[in-house]
Short mmCIF file of C-alpha atoms in Angstrom, two decimals:
data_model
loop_
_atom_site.label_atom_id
_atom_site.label_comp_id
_atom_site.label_asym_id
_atom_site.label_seq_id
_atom_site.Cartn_x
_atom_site.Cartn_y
_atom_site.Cartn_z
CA UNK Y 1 0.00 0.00 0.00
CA UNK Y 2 2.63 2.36 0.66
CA UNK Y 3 4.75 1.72 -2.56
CA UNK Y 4 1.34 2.40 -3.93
CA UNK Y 5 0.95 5.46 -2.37
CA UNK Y 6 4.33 6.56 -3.38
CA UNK Y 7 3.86 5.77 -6.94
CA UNK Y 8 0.95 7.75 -7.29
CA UNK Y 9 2.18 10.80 -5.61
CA UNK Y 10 5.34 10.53 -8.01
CA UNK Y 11 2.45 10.29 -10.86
CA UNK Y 12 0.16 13.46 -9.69
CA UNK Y 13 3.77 15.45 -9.27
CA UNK Y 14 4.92 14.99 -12.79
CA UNK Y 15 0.95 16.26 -14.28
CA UNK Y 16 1.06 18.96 -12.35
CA UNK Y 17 4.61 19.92 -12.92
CA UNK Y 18 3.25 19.23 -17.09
CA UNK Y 19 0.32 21.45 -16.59
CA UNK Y 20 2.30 24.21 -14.93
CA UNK Y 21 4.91 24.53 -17.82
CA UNK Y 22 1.99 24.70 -19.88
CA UNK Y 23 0.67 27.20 -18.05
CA UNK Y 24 3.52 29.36 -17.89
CA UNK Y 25 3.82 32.34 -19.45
CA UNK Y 26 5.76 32.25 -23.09
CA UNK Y 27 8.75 34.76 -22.68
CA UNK Y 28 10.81 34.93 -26.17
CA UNK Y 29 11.54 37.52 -28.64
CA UNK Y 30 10.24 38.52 -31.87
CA UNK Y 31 11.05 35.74 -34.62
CA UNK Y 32 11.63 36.80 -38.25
CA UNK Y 33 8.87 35.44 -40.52
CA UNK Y 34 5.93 35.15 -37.82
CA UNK Y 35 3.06 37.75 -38.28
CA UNK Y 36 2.80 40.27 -34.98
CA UNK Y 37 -0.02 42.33 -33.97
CA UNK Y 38 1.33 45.91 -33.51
CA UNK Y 39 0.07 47.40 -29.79
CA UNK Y 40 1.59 50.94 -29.47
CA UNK Y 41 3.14 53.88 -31.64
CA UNK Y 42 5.99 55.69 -30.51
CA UNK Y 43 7.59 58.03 -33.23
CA UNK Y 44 8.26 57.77 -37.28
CA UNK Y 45 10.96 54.77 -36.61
CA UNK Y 46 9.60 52.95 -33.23
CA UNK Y 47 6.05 51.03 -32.39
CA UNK Y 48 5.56 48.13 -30.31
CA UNK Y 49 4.08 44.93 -31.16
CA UNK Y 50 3.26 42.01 -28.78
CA UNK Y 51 5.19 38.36 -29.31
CA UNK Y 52 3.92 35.76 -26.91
CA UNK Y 53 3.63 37.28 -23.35
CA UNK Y 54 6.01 39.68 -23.68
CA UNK Y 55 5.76 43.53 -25.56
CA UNK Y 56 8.66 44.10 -28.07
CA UNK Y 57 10.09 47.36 -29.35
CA UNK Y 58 10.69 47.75 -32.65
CA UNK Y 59 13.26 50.18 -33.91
CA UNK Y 60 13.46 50.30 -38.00
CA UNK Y 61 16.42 49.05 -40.04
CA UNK Y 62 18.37 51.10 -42.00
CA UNK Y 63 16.15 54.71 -41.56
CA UNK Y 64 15.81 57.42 -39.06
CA UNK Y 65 13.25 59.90 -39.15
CA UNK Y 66 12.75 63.60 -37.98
CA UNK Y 67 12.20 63.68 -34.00
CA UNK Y 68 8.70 64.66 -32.75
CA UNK Y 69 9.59 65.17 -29.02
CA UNK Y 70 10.35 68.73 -28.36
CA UNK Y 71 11.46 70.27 -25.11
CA UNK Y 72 14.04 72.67 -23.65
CA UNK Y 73 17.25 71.58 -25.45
CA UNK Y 74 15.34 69.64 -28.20
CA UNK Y 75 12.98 71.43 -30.96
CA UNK Y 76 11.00 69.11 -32.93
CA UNK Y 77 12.12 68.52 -36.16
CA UNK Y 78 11.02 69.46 -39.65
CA UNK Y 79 8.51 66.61 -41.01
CA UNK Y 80 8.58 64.46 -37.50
CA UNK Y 81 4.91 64.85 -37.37
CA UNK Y 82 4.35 63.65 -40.70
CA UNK Y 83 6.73 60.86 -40.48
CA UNK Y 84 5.20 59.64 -37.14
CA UNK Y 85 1.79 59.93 -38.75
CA UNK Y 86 2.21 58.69 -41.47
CA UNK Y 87 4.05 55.25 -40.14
CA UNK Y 88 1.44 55.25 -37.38
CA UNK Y 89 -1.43 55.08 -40.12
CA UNK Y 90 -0.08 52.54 -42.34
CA UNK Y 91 0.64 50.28 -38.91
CA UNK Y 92 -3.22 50.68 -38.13
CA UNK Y 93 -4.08 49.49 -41.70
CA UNK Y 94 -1.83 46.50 -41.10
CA UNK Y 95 -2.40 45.58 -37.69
CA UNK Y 96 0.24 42.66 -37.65
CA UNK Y 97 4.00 43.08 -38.94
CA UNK Y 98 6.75 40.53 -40.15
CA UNK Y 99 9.88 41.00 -39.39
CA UNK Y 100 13.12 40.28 -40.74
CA UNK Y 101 16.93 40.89 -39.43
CA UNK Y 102 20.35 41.34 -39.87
CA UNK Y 103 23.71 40.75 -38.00
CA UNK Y 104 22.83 42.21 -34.98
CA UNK Y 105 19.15 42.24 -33.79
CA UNK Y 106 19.20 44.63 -30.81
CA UNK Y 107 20.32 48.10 -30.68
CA UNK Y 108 22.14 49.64 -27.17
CA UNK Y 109 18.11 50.48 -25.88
CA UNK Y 110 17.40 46.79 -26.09
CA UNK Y 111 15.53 47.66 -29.26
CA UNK Y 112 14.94 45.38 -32.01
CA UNK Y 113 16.42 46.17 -34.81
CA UNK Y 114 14.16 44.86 -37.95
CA UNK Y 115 12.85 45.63 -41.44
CA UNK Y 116 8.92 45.93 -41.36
CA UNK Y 117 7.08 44.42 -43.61
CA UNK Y 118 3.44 45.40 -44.04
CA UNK Y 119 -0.04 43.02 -44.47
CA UNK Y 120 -0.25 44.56 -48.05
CA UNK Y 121 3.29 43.21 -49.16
CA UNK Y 122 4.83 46.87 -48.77
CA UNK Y 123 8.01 47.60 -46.57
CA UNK Y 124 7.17 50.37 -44.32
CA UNK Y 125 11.35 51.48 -44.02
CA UNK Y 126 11.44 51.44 -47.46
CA UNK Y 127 8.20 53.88 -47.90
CA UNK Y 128 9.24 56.09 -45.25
CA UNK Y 129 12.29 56.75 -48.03
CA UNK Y 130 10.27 57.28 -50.70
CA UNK Y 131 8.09 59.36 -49.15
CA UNK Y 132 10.97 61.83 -48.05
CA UNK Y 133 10.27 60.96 -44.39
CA UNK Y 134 13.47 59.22 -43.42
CA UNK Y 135 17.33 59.28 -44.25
CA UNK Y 136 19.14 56.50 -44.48
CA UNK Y 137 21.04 55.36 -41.30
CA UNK Y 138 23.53 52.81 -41.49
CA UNK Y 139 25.13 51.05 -38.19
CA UNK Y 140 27.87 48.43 -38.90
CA UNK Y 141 27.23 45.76 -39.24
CA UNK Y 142 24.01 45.88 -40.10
CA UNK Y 143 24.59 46.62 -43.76
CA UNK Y 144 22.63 44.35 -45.93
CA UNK Y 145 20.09 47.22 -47.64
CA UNK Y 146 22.72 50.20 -47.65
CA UNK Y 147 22.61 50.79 -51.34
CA UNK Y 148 19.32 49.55 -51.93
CA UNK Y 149 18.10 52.15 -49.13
CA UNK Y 150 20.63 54.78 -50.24
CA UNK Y 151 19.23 54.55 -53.95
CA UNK Y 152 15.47 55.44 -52.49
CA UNK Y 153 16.77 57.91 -50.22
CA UNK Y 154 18.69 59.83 -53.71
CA UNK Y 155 15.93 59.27 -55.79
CA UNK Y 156 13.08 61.33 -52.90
CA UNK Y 157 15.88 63.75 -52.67
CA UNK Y 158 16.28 64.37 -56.44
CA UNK Y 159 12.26 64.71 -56.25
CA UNK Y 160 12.76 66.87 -54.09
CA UNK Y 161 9.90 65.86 -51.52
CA UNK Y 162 9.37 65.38 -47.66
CA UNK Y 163 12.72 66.44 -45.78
CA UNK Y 164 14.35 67.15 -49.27
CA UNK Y 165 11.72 69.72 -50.41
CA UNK Y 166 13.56 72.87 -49.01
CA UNK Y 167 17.10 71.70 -50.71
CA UNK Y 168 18.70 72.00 -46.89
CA UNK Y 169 18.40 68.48 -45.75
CA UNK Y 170 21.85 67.03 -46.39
CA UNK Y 171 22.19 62.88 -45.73
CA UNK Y 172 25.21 60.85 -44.48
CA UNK Y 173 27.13 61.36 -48.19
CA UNK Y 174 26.59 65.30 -48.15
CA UNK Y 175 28.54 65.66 -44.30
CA UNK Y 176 31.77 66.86 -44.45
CA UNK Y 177 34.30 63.39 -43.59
CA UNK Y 178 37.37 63.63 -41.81
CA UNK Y 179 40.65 63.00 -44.17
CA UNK Y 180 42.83 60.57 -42.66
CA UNK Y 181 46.91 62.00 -42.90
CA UNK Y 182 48.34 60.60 -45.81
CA UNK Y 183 49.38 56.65 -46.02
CA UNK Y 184 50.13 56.28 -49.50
CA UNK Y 185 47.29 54.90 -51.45
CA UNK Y 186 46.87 55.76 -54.82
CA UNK Y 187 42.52 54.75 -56.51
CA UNK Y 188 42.09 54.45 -59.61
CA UNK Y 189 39.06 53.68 -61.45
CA UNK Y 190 38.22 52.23 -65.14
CA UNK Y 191 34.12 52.61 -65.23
CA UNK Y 192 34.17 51.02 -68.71
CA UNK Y 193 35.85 47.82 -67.72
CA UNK Y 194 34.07 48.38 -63.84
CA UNK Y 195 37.50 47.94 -62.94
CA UNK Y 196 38.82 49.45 -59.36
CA UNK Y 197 42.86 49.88 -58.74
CA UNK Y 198 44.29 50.63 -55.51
CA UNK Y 199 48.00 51.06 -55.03
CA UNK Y 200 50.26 50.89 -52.59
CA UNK Y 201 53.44 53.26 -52.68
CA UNK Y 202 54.85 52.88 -49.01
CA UNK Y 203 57.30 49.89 -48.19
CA UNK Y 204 54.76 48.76 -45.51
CA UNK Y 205 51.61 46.42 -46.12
CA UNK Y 206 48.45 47.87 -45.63
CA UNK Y 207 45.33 45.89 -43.91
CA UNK Y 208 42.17 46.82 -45.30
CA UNK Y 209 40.08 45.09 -43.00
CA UNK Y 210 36.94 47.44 -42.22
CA UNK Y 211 37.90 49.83 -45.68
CA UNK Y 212 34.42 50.93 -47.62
CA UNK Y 213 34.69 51.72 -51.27
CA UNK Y 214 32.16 54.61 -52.49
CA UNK Y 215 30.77 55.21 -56.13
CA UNK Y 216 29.78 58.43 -55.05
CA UNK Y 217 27.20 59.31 -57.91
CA UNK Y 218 25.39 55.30 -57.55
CA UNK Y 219 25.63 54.99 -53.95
CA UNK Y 220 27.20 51.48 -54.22
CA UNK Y 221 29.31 50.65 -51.21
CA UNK Y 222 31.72 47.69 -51.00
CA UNK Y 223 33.38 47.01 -47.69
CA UNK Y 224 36.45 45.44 -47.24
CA UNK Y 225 37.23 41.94 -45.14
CA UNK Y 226 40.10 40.66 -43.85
CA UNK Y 227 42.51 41.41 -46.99
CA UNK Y 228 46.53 43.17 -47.27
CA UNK Y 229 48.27 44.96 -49.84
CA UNK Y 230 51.63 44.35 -49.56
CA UNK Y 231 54.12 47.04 -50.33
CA UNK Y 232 54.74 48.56 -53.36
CA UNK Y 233 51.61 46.06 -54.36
CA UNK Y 234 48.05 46.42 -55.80
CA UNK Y 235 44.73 45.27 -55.37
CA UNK Y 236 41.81 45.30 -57.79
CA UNK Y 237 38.51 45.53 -57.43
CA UNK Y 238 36.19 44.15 -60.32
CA UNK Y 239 32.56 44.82 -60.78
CA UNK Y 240 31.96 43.67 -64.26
CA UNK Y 241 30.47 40.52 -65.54
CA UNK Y 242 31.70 37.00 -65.19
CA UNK Y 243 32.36 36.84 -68.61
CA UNK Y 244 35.03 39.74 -68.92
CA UNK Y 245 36.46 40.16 -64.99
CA UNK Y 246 40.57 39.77 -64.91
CA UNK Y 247 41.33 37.08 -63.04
CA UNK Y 248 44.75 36.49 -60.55
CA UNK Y 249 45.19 36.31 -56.41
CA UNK Y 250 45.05 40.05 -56.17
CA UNK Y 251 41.13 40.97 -58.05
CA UNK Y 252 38.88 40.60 -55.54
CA UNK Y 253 34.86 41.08 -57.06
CA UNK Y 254 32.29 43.36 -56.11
CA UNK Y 255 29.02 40.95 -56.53
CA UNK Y 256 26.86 43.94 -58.28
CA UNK Y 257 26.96 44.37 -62.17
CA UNK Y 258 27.29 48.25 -63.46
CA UNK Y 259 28.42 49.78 -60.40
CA UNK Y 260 29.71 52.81 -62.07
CA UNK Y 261 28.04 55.44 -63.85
CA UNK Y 262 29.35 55.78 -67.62
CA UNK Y 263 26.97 58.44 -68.29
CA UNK Y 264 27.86 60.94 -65.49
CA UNK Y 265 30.59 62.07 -63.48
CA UNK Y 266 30.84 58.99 -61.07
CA UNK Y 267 33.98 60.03 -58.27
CA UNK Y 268 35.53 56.62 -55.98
CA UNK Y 269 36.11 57.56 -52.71
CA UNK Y 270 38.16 55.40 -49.89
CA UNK Y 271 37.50 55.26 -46.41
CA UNK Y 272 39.72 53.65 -43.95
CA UNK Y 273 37.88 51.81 -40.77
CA UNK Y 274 37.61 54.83 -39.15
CA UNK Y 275 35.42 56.08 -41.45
CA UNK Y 276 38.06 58.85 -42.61
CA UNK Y 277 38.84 59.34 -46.28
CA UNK Y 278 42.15 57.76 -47.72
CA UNK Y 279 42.00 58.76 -51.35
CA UNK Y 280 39.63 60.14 -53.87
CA UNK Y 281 39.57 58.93 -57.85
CA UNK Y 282 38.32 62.46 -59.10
CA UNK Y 283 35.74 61.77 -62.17
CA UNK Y 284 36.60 64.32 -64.54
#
């Protein structure tokens, strides 16, 4: 009788052990593909939406739009309203979101750090852009969408609407960057062959780990890994298709076709991983 008894209290202990962790509360984070029903609005780049038990922030990929909150050493900025508005009334259409991510998912605020997209099919970072509402805003390493973001951003700016109506806005391209001293590196650039040539005249490698490549006029970035021109070397950078790109240890290839802009000026600039410029290739 009393292994009996024991038995059965072992029995009743494990279902109500089962029925508790079913009963407990689901506490996760947002997953990328998983419709979410949107609960709050903060500002033109920030809602809330609920996953499982728990509410989520969600700060925008990629964009940043005018500030609405105003205050003694803050005035609200041109087009906040509109921008908050107008992402707050395309949320309300929705009601859920799906999310997607890259590298890194959460910002310093615990944020999450996503690309929206909308019931209708739409990507609400992506209309905020087009709509002249946002600049692009690019945090390493989240860099997937730069130049796919940094095309919409030039094209509402050469429209001239939202932010860009008055012709004052400037975005990330238009600020004045710090030139690093000089290290020797000579660009060159060949848009007809989509051919990039950077030399080194010192007697000292140079890492390149963390560089960024700019086509200025296209917006195309390409950003460096782990790679070393030796001294007195080169390294070449080649953009064209598979059919015509040089081959040899030192090419390395840019994975978009037509980088460079054969109708218009199209300038190369360098940046080392400090984000200061190294050398310019001066489209003439």
């Amino acid at each position: 009788m009393k292994r009996y008894t024991y038995y059965l209290l072992i029995v009743l202990s494990m279902l109500m052990a089962g029925c508790a962790a079913t009963n407990a509360p689901t506490d996760r984070t947002a997953k990328a593909g998983e419709w979410l029903p949107v609960t709050g609005y903060i500002d033109g780049d920030t809602f809330r939406v609920q996953s499982g038990d728990n509410s989520e922030t969600i700060r925008l990929l990629y964009v940043d739009t005018p500030e609405i909150t105003g205050g003694e050493d803050h005035v609200p900025e041109p087009f906040g309203e509109e921008a908050s508005d107008y992402s707050k009334e395309r949320l309300e259409q929705s009601k859920e979101v799906r999310l997607t991510f890259d590298k890194e998912h959460k910002d310093r605020f615990g944020r999450t750090l996503a690309v929206v997209e909308l019931r209708d099919g739409t990507i609400l970072n992506e209309l905020l852009l087009q709509e002249g509402l946002a600049k692009v805003l690019i945090v390493e390493p989240n860099v997937k969408m730069e130049n796919v973001y940094k095309g919409l951003e030039q094209q509402a700016k050469h429209d001239m609407i939202g932010i860009w109506s008055t012709g004052e806005a400037t975005n990330q391209t238009d600020v004045p960057v710090k030139k690093a001293a000089q290290i020797g590196i000579e660009l060159k650039v060949d848009k007809r062959d989509e051919l990039v040539t950077i030399n080194n005249t010192t007697n000292e490698y140079i890492n390149l780990d963390g560089w960024k490549l700019v086509s200025v006029r296209g917006n195309q970035t390409y950003t460096f890994d782990s790679v070393q021109i030796p001294a007195k070397g080169m390294l070449r950078l080649s953009s064209s298709d598979k059919t015509s790109r040089p081959s040899g240890d030192s090419v390395l290839i840019w994975e978009v076709d037509n980088v460079w802009n054969n109708n218009e000026p199209d300038p190369g600039e360098l940046y080392n991983e400090n984000n200061e410029l190294v050398a310019v290739w001066e489209d003439q």
